[in-house]
PDB file of N, CA and C in Angstrom:
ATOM      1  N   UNK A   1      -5.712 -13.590  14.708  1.00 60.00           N
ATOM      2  CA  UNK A   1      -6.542 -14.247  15.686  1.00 60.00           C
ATOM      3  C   UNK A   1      -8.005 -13.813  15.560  1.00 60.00           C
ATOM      4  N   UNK A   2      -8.351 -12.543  15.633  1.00 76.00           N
ATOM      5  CA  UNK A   2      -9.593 -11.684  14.921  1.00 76.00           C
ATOM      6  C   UNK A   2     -10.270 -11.534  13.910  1.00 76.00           C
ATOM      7  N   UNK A   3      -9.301 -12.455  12.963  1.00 80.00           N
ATOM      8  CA  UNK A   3      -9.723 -12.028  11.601  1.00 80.00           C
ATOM      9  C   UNK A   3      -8.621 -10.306  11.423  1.00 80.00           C
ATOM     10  N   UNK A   4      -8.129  -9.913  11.763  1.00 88.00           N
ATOM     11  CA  UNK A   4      -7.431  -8.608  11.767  1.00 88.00           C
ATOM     12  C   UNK A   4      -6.278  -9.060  10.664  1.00 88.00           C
ATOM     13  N   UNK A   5      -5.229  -7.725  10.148  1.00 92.00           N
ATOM     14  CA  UNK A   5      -4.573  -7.470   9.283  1.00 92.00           C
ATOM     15  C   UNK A   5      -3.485  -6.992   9.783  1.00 92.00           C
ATOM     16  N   UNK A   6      -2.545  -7.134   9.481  1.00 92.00           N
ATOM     17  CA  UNK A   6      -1.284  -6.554  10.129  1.00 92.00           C
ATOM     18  C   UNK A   6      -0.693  -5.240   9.119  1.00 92.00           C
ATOM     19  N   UNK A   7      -0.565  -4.257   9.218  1.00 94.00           N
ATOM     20  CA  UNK A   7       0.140  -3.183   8.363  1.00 94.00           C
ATOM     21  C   UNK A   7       1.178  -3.057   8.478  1.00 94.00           C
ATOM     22  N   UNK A   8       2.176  -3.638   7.612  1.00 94.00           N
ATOM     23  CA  UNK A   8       3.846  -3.667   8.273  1.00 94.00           C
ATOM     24  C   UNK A   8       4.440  -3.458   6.601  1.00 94.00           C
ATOM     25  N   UNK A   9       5.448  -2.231   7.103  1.00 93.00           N
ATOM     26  CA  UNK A   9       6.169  -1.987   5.354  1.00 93.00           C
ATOM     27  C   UNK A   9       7.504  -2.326   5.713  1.00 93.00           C
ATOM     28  N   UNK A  10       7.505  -2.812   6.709  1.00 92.00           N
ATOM     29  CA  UNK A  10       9.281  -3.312   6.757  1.00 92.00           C
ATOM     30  C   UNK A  10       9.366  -4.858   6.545  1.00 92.00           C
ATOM     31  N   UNK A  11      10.243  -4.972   5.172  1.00 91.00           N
ATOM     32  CA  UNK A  11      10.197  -6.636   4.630  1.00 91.00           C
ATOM     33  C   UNK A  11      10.724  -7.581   5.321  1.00 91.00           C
ATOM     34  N   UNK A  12      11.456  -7.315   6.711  1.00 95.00           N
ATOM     35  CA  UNK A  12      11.648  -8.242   7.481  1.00 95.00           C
ATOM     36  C   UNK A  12      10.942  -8.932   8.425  1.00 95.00           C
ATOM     37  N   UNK A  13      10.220  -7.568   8.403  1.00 95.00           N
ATOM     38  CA  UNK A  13       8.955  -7.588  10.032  1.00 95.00           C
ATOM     39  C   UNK A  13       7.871  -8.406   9.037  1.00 95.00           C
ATOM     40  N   UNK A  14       7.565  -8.323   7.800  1.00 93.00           N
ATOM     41  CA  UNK A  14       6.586  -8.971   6.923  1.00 93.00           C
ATOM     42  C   UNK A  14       6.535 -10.296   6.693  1.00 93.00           C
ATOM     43  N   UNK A  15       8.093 -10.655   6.049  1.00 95.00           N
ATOM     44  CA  UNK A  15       8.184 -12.306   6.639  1.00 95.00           C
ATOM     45  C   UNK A  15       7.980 -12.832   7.989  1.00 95.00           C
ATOM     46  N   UNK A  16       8.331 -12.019   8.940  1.00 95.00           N
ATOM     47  CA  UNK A  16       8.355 -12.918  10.089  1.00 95.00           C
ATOM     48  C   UNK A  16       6.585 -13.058  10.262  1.00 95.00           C
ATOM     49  N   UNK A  17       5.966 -12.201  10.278  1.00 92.00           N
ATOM     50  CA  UNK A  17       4.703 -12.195  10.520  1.00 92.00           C
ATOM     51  C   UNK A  17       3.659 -12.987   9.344  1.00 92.00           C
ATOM     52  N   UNK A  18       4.386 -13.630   8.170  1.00 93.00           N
ATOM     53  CA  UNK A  18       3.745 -14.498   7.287  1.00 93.00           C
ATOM     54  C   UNK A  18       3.972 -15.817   7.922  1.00 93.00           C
ATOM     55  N   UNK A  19       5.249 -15.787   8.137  1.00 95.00           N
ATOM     56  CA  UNK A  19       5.741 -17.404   8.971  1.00 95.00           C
ATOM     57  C   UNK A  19       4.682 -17.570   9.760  1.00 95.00           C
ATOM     58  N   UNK A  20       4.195 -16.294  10.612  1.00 92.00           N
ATOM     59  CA  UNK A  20       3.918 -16.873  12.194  1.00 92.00           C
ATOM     60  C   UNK A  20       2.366 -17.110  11.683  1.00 92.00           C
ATOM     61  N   UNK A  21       2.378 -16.941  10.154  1.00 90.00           N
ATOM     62  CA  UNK A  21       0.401 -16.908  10.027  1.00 90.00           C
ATOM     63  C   UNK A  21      -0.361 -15.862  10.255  1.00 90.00           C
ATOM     64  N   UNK A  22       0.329 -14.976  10.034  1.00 91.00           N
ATOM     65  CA  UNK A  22      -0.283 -13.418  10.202  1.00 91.00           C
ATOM     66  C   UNK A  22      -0.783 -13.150   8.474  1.00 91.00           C
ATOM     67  N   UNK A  23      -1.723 -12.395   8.086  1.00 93.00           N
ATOM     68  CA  UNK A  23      -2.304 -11.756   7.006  1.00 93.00           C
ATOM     69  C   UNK A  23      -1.390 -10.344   7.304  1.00 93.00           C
ATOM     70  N   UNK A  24      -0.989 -10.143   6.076  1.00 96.00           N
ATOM     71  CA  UNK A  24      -0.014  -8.895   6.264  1.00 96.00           C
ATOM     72  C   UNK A  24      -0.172  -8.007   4.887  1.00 96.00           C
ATOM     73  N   UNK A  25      -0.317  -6.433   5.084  1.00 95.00           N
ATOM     74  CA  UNK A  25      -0.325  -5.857   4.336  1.00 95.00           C
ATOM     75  C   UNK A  25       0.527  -4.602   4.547  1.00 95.00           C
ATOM     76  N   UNK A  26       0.606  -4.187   2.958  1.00 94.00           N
ATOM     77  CA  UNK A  26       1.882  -2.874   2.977  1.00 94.00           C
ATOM     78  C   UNK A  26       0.428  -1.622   3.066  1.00 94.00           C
ATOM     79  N   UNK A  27       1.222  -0.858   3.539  1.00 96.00           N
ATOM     80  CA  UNK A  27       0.422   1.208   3.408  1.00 96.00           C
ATOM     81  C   UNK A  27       0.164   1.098   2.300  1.00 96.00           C
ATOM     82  N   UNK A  28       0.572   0.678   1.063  1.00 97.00           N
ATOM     83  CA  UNK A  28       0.653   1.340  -0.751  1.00 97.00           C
ATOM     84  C   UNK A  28      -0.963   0.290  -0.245  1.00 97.00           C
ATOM     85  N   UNK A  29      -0.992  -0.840  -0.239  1.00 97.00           N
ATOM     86  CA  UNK A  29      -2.221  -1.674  -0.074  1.00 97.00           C
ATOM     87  C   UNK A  29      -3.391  -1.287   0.365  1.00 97.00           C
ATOM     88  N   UNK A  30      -3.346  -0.656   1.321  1.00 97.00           N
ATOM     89  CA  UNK A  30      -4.587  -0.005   1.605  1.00 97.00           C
ATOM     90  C   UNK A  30      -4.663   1.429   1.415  1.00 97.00           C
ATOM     91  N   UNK A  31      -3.984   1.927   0.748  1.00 98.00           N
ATOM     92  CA  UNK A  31      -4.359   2.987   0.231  1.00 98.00           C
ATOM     93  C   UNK A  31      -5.045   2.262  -1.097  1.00 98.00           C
ATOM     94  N   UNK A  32      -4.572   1.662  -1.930  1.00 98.00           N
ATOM     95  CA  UNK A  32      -5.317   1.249  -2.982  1.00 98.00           C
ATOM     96  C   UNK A  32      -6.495   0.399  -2.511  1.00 98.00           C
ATOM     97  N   UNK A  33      -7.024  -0.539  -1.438  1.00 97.00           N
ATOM     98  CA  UNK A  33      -7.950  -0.780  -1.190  1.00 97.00           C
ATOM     99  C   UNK A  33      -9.180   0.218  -0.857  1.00 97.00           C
ATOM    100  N   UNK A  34      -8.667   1.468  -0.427  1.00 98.00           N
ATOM    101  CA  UNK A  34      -9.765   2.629  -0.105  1.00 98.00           C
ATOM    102  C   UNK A  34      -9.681   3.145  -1.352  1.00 98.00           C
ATOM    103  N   UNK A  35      -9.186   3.103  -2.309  1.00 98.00           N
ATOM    104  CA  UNK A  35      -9.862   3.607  -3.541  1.00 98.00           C
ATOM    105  C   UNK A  35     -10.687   3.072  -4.026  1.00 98.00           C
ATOM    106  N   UNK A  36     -10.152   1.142  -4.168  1.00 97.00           N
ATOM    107  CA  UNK A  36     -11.455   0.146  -4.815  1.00 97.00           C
ATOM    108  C   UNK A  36     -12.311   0.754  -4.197  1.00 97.00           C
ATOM    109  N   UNK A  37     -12.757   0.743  -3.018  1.00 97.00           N
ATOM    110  CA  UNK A  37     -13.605   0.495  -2.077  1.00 97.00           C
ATOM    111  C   UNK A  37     -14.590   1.803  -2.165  1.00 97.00           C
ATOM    112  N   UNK A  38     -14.019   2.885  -3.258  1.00 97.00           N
ATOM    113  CA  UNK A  38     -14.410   4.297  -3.132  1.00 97.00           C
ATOM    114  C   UNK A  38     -14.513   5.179  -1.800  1.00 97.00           C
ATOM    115  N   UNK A  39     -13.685   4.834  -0.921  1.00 98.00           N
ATOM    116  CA  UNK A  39     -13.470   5.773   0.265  1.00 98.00           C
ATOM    117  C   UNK A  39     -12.315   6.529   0.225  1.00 98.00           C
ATOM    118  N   UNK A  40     -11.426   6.375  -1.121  1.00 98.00           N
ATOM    119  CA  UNK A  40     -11.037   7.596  -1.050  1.00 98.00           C
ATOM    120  C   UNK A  40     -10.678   7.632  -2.629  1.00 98.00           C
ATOM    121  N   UNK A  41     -10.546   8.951  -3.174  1.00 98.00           N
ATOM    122  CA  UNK A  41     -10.438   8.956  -4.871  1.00 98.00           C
ATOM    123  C   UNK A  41      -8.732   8.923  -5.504  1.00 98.00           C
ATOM    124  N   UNK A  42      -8.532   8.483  -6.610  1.00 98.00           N
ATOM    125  CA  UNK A  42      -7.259   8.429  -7.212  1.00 98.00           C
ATOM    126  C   UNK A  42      -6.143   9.349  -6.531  1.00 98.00           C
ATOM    127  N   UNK A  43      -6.832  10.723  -7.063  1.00 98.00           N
ATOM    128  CA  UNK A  43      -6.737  11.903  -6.700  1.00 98.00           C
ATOM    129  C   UNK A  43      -5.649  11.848  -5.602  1.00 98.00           C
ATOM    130  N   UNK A  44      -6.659  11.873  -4.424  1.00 98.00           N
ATOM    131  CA  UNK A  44      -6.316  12.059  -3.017  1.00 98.00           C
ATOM    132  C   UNK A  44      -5.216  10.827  -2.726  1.00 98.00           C
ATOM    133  N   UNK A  45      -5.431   9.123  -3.434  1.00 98.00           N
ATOM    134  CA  UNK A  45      -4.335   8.213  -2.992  1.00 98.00           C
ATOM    135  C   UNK A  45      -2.880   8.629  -3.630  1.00 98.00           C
ATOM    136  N   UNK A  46      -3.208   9.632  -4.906  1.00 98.00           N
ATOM    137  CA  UNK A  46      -1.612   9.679  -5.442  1.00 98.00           C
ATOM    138  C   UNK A  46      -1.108  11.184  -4.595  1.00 98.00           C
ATOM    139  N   UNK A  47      -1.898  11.626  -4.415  1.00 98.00           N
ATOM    140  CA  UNK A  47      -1.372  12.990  -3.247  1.00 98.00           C
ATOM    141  C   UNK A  47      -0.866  12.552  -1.671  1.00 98.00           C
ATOM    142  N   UNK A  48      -1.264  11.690  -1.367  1.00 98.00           N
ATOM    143  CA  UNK A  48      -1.316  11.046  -0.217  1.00 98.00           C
ATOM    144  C   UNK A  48       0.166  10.301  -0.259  1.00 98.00           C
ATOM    145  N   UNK A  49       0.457   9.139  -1.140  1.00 98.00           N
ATOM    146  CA  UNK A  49       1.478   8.504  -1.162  1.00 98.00           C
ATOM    147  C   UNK A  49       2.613   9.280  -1.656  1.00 98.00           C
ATOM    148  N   UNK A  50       2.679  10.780  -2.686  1.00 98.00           N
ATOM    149  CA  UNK A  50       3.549  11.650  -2.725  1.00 98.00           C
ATOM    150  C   UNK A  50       3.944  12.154  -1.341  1.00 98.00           C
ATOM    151  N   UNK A  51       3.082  12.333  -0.466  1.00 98.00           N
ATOM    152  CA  UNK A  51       3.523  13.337   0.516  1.00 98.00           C
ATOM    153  C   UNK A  51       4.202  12.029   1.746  1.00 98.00           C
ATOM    154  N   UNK A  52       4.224  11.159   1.633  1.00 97.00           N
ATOM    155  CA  UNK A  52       5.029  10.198   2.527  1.00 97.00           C
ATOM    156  C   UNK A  52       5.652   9.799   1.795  1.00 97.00           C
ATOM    157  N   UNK A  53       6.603   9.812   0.792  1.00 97.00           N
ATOM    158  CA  UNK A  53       7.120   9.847   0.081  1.00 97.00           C
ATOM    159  C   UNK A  53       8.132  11.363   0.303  1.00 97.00           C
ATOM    160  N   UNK A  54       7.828  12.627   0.090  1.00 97.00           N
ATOM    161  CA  UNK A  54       8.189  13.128   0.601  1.00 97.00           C
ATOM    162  C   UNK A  54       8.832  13.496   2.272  1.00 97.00           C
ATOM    163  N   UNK A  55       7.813  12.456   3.455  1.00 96.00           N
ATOM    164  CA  UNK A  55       8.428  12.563   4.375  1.00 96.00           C
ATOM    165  C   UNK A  55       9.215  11.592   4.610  1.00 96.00           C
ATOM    166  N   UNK A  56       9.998  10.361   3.768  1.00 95.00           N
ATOM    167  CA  UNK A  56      11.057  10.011   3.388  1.00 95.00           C
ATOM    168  C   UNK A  56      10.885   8.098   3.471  1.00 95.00           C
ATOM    169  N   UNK A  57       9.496   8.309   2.845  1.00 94.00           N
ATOM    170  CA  UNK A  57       8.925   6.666   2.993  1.00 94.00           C
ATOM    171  C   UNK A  57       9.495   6.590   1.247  1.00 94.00           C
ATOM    172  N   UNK A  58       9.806   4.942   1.496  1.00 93.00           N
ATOM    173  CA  UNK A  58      10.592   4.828  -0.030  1.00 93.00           C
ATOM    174  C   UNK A  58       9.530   3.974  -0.516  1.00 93.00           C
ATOM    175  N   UNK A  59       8.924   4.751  -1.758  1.00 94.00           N
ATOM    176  CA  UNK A  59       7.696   3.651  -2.448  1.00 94.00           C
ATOM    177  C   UNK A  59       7.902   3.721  -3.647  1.00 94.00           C
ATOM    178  N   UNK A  60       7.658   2.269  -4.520  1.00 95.00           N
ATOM    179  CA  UNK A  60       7.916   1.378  -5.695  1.00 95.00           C
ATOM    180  C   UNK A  60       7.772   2.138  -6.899  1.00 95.00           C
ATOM    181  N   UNK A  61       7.044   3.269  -6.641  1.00 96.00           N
ATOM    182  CA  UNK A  61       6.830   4.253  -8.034  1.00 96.00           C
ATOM    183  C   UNK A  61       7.183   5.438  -7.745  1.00 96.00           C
ATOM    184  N   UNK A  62       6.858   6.065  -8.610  1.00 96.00           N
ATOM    185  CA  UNK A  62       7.677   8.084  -9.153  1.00 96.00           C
ATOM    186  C   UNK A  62       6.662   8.538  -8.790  1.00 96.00           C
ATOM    187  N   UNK A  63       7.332   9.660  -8.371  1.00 96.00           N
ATOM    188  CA  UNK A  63       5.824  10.646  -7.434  1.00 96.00           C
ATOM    189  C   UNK A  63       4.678  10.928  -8.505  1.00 96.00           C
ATOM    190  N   UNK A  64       3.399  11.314  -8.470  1.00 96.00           N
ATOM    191  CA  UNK A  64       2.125  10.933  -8.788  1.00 96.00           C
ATOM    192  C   UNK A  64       1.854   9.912  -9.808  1.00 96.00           C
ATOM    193  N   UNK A  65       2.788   8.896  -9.611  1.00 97.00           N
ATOM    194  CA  UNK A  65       2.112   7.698 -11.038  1.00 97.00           C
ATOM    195  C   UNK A  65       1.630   6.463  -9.309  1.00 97.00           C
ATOM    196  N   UNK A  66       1.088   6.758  -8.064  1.00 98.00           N
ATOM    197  CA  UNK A  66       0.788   5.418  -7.175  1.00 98.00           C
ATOM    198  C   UNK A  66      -0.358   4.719  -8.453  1.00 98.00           C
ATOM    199  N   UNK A  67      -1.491   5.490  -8.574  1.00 98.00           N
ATOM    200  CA  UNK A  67      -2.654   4.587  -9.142  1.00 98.00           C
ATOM    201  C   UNK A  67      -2.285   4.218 -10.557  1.00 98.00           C
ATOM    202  N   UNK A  68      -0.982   4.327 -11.374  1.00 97.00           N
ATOM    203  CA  UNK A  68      -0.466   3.644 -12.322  1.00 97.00           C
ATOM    204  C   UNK A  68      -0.084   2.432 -11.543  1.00 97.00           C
ATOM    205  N   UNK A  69       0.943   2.495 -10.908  1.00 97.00           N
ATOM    206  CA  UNK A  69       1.791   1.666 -10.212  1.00 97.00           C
ATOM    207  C   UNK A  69       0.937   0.473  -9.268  1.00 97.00           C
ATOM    208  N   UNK A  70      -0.239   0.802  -8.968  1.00 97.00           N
ATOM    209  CA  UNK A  70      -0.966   0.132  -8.491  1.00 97.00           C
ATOM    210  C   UNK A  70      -2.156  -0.556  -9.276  1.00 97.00           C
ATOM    211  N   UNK A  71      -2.304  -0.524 -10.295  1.00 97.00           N
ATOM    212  CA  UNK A  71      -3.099  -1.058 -11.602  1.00 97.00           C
ATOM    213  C   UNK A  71      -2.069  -2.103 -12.064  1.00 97.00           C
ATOM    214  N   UNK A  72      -1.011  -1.726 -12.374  1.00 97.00           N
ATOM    215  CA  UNK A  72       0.114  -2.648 -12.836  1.00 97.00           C
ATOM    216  C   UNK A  72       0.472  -3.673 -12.188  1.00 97.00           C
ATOM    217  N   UNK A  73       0.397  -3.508 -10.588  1.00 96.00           N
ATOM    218  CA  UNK A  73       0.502  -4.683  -9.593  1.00 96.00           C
ATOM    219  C   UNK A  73      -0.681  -4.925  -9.506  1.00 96.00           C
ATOM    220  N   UNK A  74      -1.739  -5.118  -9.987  1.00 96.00           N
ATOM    221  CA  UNK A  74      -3.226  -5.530 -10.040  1.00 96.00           C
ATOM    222  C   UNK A  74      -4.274  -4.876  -8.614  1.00 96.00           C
ATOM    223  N   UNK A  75      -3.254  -4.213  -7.924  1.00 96.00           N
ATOM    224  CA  UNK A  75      -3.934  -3.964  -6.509  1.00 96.00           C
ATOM    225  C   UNK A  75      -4.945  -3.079  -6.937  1.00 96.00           C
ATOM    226  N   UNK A  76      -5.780  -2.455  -8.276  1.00 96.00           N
ATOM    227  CA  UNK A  76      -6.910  -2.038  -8.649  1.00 96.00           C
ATOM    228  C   UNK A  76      -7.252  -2.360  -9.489  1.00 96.00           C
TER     229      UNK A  76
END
């Protein structure tokens, strides 16, 4: 309605909120957008997504390859 973004990593809650016309993005997404964006460095996004990862978030790549894994999905 704002122009706003929705942050939702659950793929059910994601469709429903594409149906309804919502702009929807995953956590891995904006962590790689604050890197484009240089607000935050490789570094810190693959330390970052290890450690929620560790607190038992399930993400698409092996612990420190996010900014591989995110080059490959073009999200940098």
């Amino acid at each position: 309605m704002h122009g706003a973004v929705a942050v939702v990593d659950d793929g059910d809650a994601r469709r429903i909120a594409r149906r309804a016309g919502l702009e929807v993005w995953g956590s891995l997404r904006v962590i790689a957008e604050a890197v484009k964006e240089s607000r935050a460095t490789e570094y810190a996004a693959n330390v970052l997504v290890d450690a929620l990862m560790d607190s038992g978030m399930f993400c698409p790549c092996q612990r420190g390859q996010f900014i591989n894994w995110a080059k490959q999905k073009s999200l940098l």
